[in-house]
PDB file of C-alpha atoms in Angstrom:
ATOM      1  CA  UNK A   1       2.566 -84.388 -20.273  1.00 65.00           C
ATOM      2  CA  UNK A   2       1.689 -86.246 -17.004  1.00 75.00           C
ATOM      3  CA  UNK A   3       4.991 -88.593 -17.296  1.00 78.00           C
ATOM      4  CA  UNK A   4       6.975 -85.145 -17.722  1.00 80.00           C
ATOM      5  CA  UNK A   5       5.388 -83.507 -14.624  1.00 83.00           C
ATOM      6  CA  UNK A   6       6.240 -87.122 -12.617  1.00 84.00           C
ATOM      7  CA  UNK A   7       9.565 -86.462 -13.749  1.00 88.00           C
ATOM      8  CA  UNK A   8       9.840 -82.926 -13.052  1.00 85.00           C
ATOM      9  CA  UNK A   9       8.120 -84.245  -9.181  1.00 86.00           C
ATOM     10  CA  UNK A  10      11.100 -86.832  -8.840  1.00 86.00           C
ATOM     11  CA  UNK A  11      14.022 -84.688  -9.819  1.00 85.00           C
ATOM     12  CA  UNK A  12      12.310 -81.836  -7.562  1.00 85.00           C
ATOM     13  CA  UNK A  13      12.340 -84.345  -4.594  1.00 86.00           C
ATOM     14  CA  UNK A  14      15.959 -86.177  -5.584  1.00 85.00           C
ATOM     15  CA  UNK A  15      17.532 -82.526  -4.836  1.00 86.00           C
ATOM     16  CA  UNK A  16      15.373 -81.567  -1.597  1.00 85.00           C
ATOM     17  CA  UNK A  17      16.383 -84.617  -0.655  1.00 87.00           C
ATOM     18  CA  UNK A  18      19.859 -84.083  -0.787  1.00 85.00           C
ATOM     19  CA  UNK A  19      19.886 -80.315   0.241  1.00 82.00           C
ATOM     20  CA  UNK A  20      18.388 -82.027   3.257  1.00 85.00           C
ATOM     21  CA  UNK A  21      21.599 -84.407   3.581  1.00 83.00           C
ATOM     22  CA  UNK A  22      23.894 -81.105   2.872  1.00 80.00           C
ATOM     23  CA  UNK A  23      21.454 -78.964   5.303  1.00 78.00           C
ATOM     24  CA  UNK A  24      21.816 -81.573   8.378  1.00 82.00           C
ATOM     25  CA  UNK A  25      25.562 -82.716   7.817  1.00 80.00           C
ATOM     26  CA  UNK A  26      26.335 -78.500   7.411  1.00 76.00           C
ATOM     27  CA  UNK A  27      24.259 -77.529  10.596  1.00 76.00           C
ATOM     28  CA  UNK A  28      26.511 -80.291  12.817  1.00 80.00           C
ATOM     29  CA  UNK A  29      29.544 -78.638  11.091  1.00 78.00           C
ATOM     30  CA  UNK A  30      29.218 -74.859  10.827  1.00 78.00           C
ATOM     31  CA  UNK A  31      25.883 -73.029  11.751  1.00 75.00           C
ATOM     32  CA  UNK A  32      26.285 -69.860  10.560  1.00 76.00           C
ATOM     33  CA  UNK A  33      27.264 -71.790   7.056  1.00 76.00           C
ATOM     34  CA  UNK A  34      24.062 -73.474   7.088  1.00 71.00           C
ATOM     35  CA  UNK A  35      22.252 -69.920   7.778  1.00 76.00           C
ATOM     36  CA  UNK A  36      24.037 -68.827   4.134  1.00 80.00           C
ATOM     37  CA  UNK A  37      23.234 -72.216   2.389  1.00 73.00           C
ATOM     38  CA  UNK A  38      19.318 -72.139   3.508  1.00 76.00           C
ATOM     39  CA  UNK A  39      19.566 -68.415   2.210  1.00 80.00           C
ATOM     40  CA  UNK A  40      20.673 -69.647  -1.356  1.00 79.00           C
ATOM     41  CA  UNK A  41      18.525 -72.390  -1.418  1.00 75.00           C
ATOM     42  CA  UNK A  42      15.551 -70.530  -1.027  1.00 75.00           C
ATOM     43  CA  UNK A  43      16.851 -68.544  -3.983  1.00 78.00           C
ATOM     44  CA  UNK A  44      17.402 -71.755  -5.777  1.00 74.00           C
ATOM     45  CA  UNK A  45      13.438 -72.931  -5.654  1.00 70.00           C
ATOM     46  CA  UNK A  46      11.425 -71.219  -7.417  1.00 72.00           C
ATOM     47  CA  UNK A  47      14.067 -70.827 -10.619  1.00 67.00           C
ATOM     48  CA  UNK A  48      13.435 -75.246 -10.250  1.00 63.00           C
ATOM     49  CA  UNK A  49       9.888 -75.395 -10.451  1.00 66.00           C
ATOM     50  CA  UNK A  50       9.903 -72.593 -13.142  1.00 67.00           C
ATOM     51  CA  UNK A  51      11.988 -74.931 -15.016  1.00 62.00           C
ATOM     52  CA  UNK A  52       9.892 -77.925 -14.368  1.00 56.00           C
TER      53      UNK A  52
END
């Protein structure tokens, strides 16, 4: 139980960390792009920790 809510934490934080990298490197590139993908990411969450 614990190690599968460890792994649940890490594969939580592996993809907010790379919607971070995504997030920055879109913002340089395209604003109003980054508007739309912080929209769908917000969408995105809570379906993740549901899973986990």
């Amino acid at each position: 139980m614990i190690k599968t809510k460890i792994t649940s934490l890490v594969v939580i934080g592996l993809i907010l960390a790379a919607g971070a990298v995504v997030l920055i490197a879109t913002i340089i590139m395209a604003p109003e792009v980054a508007a739309t993908l912080v929209g769908t990411t917000a969408k995105l969450l809570p379906a993740t920790f549901i899973a986990a």
